[in-house]
Amino acid sequence: MRRHSTATLLLALVAACPIGDRPTEAASTPITLNSTTETGTIRIVGAERTRPDGDLWARSDADVHGRLALLRVEIICEDADPRRARRAFADVLGLNFIDHFPKSGQDAQAPATISISLRDVTAAEALEALIEASSGSRRGAWQVRSGILEVGPRETLARRTRPITRVIEVTDLLLEPPSFVPPDHYLRGFGLGASDEKTRRRTPRQIGADLVGSIVAQVEPDAWHPVSEAEIADGLVDPVDPRDPYRGRNLDPGRLDPETETPVPIYVQGRWASVRLKDRVIVVRAPAFVLMGIEGLPKPVPPPAILLEPR
């Protein structure tokens, strides 16, 4: 993304890390927090495009997407308080925000401070860096629900936030162009003038099984794993029906039920998410951060120009 050449710089001093005073390219009222040892800088330095109207605070998933994708930011901090830095980032971008990371002292593996120096990067890249630096031994993630940005450890987001059910049309993805294959005597060199051409083509069920398998393998693979014995002992309920002879998973398009001789459904029931192929759609029930990996966020709405004005 290219920077907006006429954008007014917005400076926000936040409780993030100790640094000296920095010159600004535009007058602005700094946002200061009650700390003499934990201050830092997070500011918007440009935008790919903006719109003239719009509220300061994002109201929809598309609004949040627009700010993360189209704004460019700078983050300079050292030995920052992670929670303060994450909150300041959301405030500068005008995002309603829920932080699911544990507070300092509640997780011995979580970092007590973070140090980041990012200049002229997209807000989405900065958010990824903040989460990576904050995650410690437990991988973090972010998601957007009802216009609210949420961050936290992946297992916490999966267990604490309500899953979303989505029906995704995949008819076009289940159609495969035929592959024309010459008969055997063509391959042997004796078929000059013959017209008994053959075709090779996978069925929609076969393609659908591959599609579901690709989602499970590539989009947050941990979400589709079975619940482990340790997790059950820790209180996590196994979502797989104990009467299920396939233990919550079938990706074989040729498998038949031995009693009814009908095809076994193509499905995967994991610890955090489930997916099922039904005719020409896939039905996914998963946390928002998993769904984001499958279908993305709504088309981004350009952020309002007010975000680039002095505050």
Coordinates of C-alpha atoms in Angstrom, one line a residue:
M1 CA 0.0 0.0 0.0
R2 CA 1.3 3.5 -0.7
R3 CA 1.1 6.3 1.8
H4 CA -1.4 9.2 1.4
S5 CA 1.0 12.0 0.5
T6 CA -1.2 14.8 2.0
A7 CA -2.2 13.0 5.2
T8 CA -2.0 14.9 8.5
L9 CA 0.0 13.0 11.1
L10 CA -1.8 11.9 14.3
L11 CA 0.4 11.6 17.3
A12 CA -0.7 9.7 20.4
L13 CA 1.7 9.3 23.4
V14 CA 0.7 6.1 25.2
A15 CA 1.7 4.1 28.2
A16 CA 3.9 1.7 26.3
C17 CA 7.6 2.3 26.9
P18 CA 10.3 4.8 27.9
I19 CA 11.5 7.0 25.0
G20 CA 12.5 10.6 24.6
D21 CA 10.5 13.4 23.1
R22 CA 10.0 13.0 19.4
P23 CA 9.4 15.8 16.8
T24 CA 6.0 15.7 15.1
E25 CA 5.2 16.8 11.6
A26 CA 1.8 18.2 12.6
A27 CA 0.4 19.9 15.7
S28 CA -1.6 17.5 17.8
T29 CA -2.7 17.1 21.4
P30 CA -0.9 14.1 22.9
I31 CA -2.7 11.4 24.8
T32 CA -0.7 10.9 28.0
L33 CA -1.3 8.3 30.7
N34 CA -0.4 8.5 34.3
S35 CA 3.1 7.0 34.1
T36 CA 6.5 8.5 34.2
T37 CA 8.4 5.4 33.2
E38 CA 6.1 3.7 30.7
T39 CA 5.4 6.1 27.8
G40 CA 5.8 5.5 24.1
T41 CA 4.5 6.5 20.7
I42 CA 1.8 5.0 18.5
R43 CA 0.6 7.1 15.7
I44 CA -1.1 7.0 12.3
V45 CA 1.4 8.2 9.6
G46 CA -0.8 7.8 6.5
A47 CA -3.6 6.1 4.7
E48 CA -4.0 4.5 1.3
R49 CA -7.4 6.2 1.1
T50 CA -10.0 7.7 3.3
R51 CA -13.6 8.9 3.2
P52 CA -14.7 12.4 4.2
D53 CA -17.4 11.3 6.5
G54 CA -17.7 8.6 9.2
D55 CA -17.5 8.3 13.0
L56 CA -14.3 8.3 14.9
W57 CA -15.1 4.9 16.3
A58 CA -15.6 1.9 14.0
R59 CA -19.1 0.5 14.0
S60 CA -18.9 -2.6 11.8
D61 CA -16.6 -5.4 10.8
A62 CA -16.1 -3.7 7.4
D63 CA -15.1 -0.5 9.3
V64 CA -12.5 -2.4 11.4
H65 CA -11.2 -4.1 8.3
G66 CA -10.7 -0.8 6.5
R67 CA -8.7 0.7 9.4
L68 CA -6.5 -2.3 9.7
A69 CA -5.9 -2.7 5.9
L70 CA -5.7 1.0 4.8
L71 CA -4.1 2.9 7.6
R72 CA -0.3 3.0 8.1
V73 CA 1.1 3.4 11.6
E74 CA 4.3 3.8 13.6
I75 CA 5.0 2.1 16.9
I76 CA 8.1 2.9 18.9
C77 CA 8.5 1.4 22.3
E78 CA 10.9 -0.4 24.5
D79 CA 10.2 -2.5 27.6
A80 CA 6.5 -1.7 27.1
D81 CA 3.6 -2.9 29.2
P82 CA 1.9 -5.2 26.7
R83 CA -1.7 -4.5 27.9
R84 CA -1.2 -0.7 27.7
A85 CA 0.3 -1.0 24.3
R86 CA -2.5 -3.1 22.9
R87 CA -5.1 -0.7 24.4
A88 CA -3.3 2.3 23.0
F89 CA -3.2 0.8 19.5
A90 CA -7.0 0.3 19.5
D91 CA -7.6 3.8 20.8
V92 CA -5.5 5.4 18.1
L93 CA -7.4 3.5 15.4
G94 CA -10.8 4.2 16.9
L95 CA -11.5 0.5 17.6
N96 CA -13.8 -0.9 20.3
F97 CA -11.6 -3.4 21.9
I98 CA -11.7 -6.5 24.2
D99 CA -8.4 -7.9 25.5
H100 CA -8.5 -11.6 26.5
F101 CA -4.8 -11.9 27.3
P102 CA -4.2 -12.6 31.0
K103 CA -3.1 -9.8 33.2
S104 CA 0.4 -9.5 34.3
G105 CA 1.2 -12.1 37.0
Q106 CA -1.6 -14.5 35.9
D107 CA 0.5 -16.3 33.3
A108 CA 4.1 -17.0 34.2
Q109 CA 4.9 -17.7 30.5
A110 CA 3.5 -14.4 29.3
P111 CA 6.1 -11.6 28.7
A112 CA 6.0 -8.7 31.3
T113 CA 7.3 -6.2 28.8
I114 CA 7.6 -5.9 25.0
S115 CA 9.9 -3.9 22.7
I116 CA 8.8 -2.9 19.2
S117 CA 10.0 -0.5 16.6
L118 CA 7.8 -0.4 13.5
R119 CA 7.7 2.5 11.0
D120 CA 5.3 3.0 8.1
V121 CA 3.6 -0.4 8.3
T122 CA 0.0 -1.3 7.8
A123 CA -2.1 -1.4 11.0
A124 CA -2.8 -5.1 10.4
E125 CA 1.0 -5.8 10.3
A126 CA 1.4 -3.8 13.5
L127 CA -1.4 -5.7 15.2
E128 CA 0.2 -9.0 14.2
A129 CA 3.5 -7.9 15.7
L130 CA 1.8 -6.7 18.9
I131 CA 0.1 -10.1 19.3
E132 CA 3.2 -12.0 18.5
A133 CA 5.2 -10.1 21.1
S134 CA 2.5 -10.5 23.7
S135 CA 1.8 -14.2 23.2
G136 CA 4.7 -15.9 25.1
S137 CA 4.4 -19.7 25.1
R138 CA 0.7 -19.6 24.0
R139 CA 0.1 -18.4 20.5
G140 CA -2.2 -15.4 20.2
A141 CA -4.8 -14.4 17.6
W142 CA -7.2 -11.6 16.8
Q143 CA -10.7 -11.6 15.5
V144 CA -13.5 -9.1 14.7
R145 CA -17.1 -9.6 15.9
S146 CA -19.9 -7.0 15.6
G147 CA -17.4 -4.2 14.9
I148 CA -15.2 -5.1 18.0
L149 CA -11.6 -6.1 17.8
E150 CA -10.7 -8.9 20.2
V151 CA -7.2 -10.3 20.9
G152 CA -6.0 -13.1 23.2
P153 CA -4.5 -16.6 23.3
R154 CA -6.2 -18.8 20.6
E155 CA -7.6 -21.3 23.1
T156 CA -9.0 -18.5 25.2
L157 CA -10.7 -16.9 22.2
A158 CA -12.0 -20.4 21.2
R159 CA -13.5 -21.2 24.6
R160 CA -14.6 -17.7 25.8
T161 CA -16.2 -16.3 22.7
R162 CA -19.4 -17.6 21.1
P163 CA -18.8 -19.7 18.0
I164 CA -20.4 -18.5 14.7
T165 CA -22.2 -20.8 12.3
R166 CA -21.8 -19.9 8.6
V167 CA -23.2 -21.6 5.5
I168 CA -20.7 -21.1 2.6
E169 CA -21.8 -21.6 -1.0
V170 CA -19.1 -23.7 -2.9
T171 CA -21.0 -24.8 -6.0
D172 CA -18.4 -23.3 -8.4
L173 CA -15.6 -24.9 -6.5
L174 CA -17.1 -28.3 -6.9
L175 CA -17.1 -28.3 -10.7
E176 CA -14.0 -29.6 -12.4
P177 CA -13.3 -29.3 -16.1
P178 CA -13.1 -32.7 -17.8
S179 CA -9.7 -34.1 -18.7
F180 CA -9.8 -35.7 -22.1
V181 CA -7.8 -39.0 -22.2
P182 CA -7.1 -41.0 -25.4
P183 CA -8.0 -44.7 -25.4
D184 CA -5.3 -47.3 -24.9
H185 CA -4.8 -47.9 -28.6
Y186 CA -4.0 -44.2 -29.0
L187 CA -1.2 -44.6 -26.4
R188 CA 0.1 -47.6 -28.4
G189 CA 0.1 -45.7 -31.6
F190 CA -2.7 -47.7 -33.4
G191 CA -5.5 -45.2 -33.1
L192 CA -5.2 -43.0 -36.1
G193 CA -8.6 -41.7 -37.1
A194 CA -10.4 -43.2 -34.0
S195 CA -12.9 -41.1 -32.1
D196 CA -13.7 -43.1 -29.0
E197 CA -12.3 -40.5 -26.7
K198 CA -12.5 -40.9 -22.9
T199 CA -12.8 -38.3 -20.1
R200 CA -11.5 -38.3 -16.6
R201 CA -13.4 -36.1 -14.1
R202 CA -13.8 -36.1 -10.3
T203 CA -17.2 -36.0 -8.7
P204 CA -18.4 -33.0 -6.7
R205 CA -18.3 -35.2 -3.6
Q206 CA -14.6 -36.1 -4.2
I207 CA -13.8 -32.4 -4.8
G208 CA -15.7 -31.4 -1.7
A209 CA -13.8 -33.9 0.4
D210 CA -10.5 -32.4 -0.8
L211 CA -11.8 -28.9 -0.1
V212 CA -12.8 -29.8 3.5
G213 CA -9.5 -31.5 3.9
S214 CA -7.6 -28.4 2.7
I215 CA -9.5 -26.2 5.2
V216 CA -8.7 -28.5 8.1
A217 CA -5.0 -28.8 7.1
Q218 CA -4.4 -25.1 6.4
V219 CA -6.8 -22.9 8.4
E220 CA -5.9 -22.9 12.1
P221 CA -5.1 -26.7 12.2
D222 CA -5.2 -26.9 16.0
A223 CA -8.9 -26.0 15.9
W224 CA -9.8 -29.2 14.1
H225 CA -7.7 -31.6 16.3
P226 CA -9.6 -34.0 18.6
V227 CA -9.8 -33.1 22.2
S228 CA -6.9 -34.6 24.1
E229 CA -7.1 -36.6 27.4
A230 CA -5.3 -33.7 29.1
E231 CA -7.9 -31.2 27.9
I232 CA -10.8 -33.4 29.1
A233 CA -9.1 -33.7 32.5
D234 CA -8.8 -29.9 32.5
G235 CA -12.6 -29.6 32.0
L236 CA -13.0 -29.2 28.2
V237 CA -16.0 -31.1 27.0
D238 CA -15.5 -33.4 24.0
P239 CA -17.8 -32.2 21.3
V240 CA -17.8 -35.6 19.5
D241 CA -20.8 -37.8 20.1
P242 CA -19.5 -41.0 21.9
R243 CA -21.8 -43.0 19.6
D244 CA -20.1 -41.7 16.4
P245 CA -18.3 -44.7 14.9
Y246 CA -16.1 -42.4 12.9
R247 CA -14.9 -40.4 16.0
G248 CA -15.8 -37.1 14.5
R249 CA -14.0 -37.3 11.2
N250 CA -14.5 -38.6 7.7
L251 CA -12.7 -37.3 4.6
D252 CA -13.0 -40.4 2.5
P253 CA -15.6 -39.7 -0.3
G254 CA -15.9 -43.4 -1.1
R255 CA -16.7 -44.6 2.4
L256 CA -20.1 -46.3 2.8
D257 CA -22.1 -47.0 6.0
P258 CA -21.8 -50.8 6.5
E259 CA -25.5 -51.0 7.6
T260 CA -27.3 -48.7 5.2
E261 CA -24.7 -48.8 2.4
T262 CA -25.1 -45.0 1.9
P263 CA -22.2 -42.6 1.7
V264 CA -20.9 -41.4 5.1
P265 CA -21.1 -37.6 5.4
I266 CA -17.9 -35.6 4.8
Y267 CA -17.2 -33.8 8.0
V268 CA -14.7 -33.0 10.8
Q269 CA -15.6 -32.2 14.4
G270 CA -12.6 -30.7 16.1
R271 CA -12.1 -29.4 19.6
W272 CA -12.8 -25.7 18.6
A273 CA -14.5 -26.0 15.2
S274 CA -16.6 -28.2 12.9
V275 CA -17.2 -28.3 9.2
R276 CA -19.6 -30.4 7.1
L277 CA -20.1 -30.8 3.4
K278 CA -23.9 -30.7 2.5
D279 CA -24.8 -30.8 -1.2
R280 CA -23.2 -27.7 -2.6
V281 CA -22.4 -25.9 0.6
I282 CA -20.1 -26.3 3.5
V283 CA -21.4 -25.6 7.0
V284 CA -18.8 -24.2 9.4
R285 CA -19.2 -23.6 13.1
A286 CA -16.1 -22.0 14.6
P287 CA -14.7 -19.0 16.5
A288 CA -14.5 -15.8 14.5
F289 CA -10.7 -16.0 14.1
V290 CA -11.1 -19.4 12.4
L291 CA -13.8 -18.2 10.1
M292 CA -11.6 -15.2 9.1
G293 CA -9.1 -17.7 7.8
I294 CA -11.7 -19.3 5.6
E295 CA -13.7 -16.4 4.2
G296 CA -11.9 -13.3 5.4
L297 CA -13.5 -10.1 6.6
P298 CA -16.1 -8.0 4.7
K299 CA -14.9 -5.7 2.0
P300 CA -12.9 -2.9 3.8
V301 CA -14.6 0.5 4.2
P302 CA -12.1 3.3 4.0
P303 CA -11.4 5.0 7.3
P304 CA -12.8 8.5 8.0
A305 CA -10.5 11.4 7.4
I306 CA -11.0 12.5 11.0
L307 CA -8.6 9.8 12.1
L308 CA -5.8 11.8 10.4
E309 CA -6.7 15.1 12.0
P310 CA -5.1 16.4 15.2
R311 CA -6.9 15.2 18.3

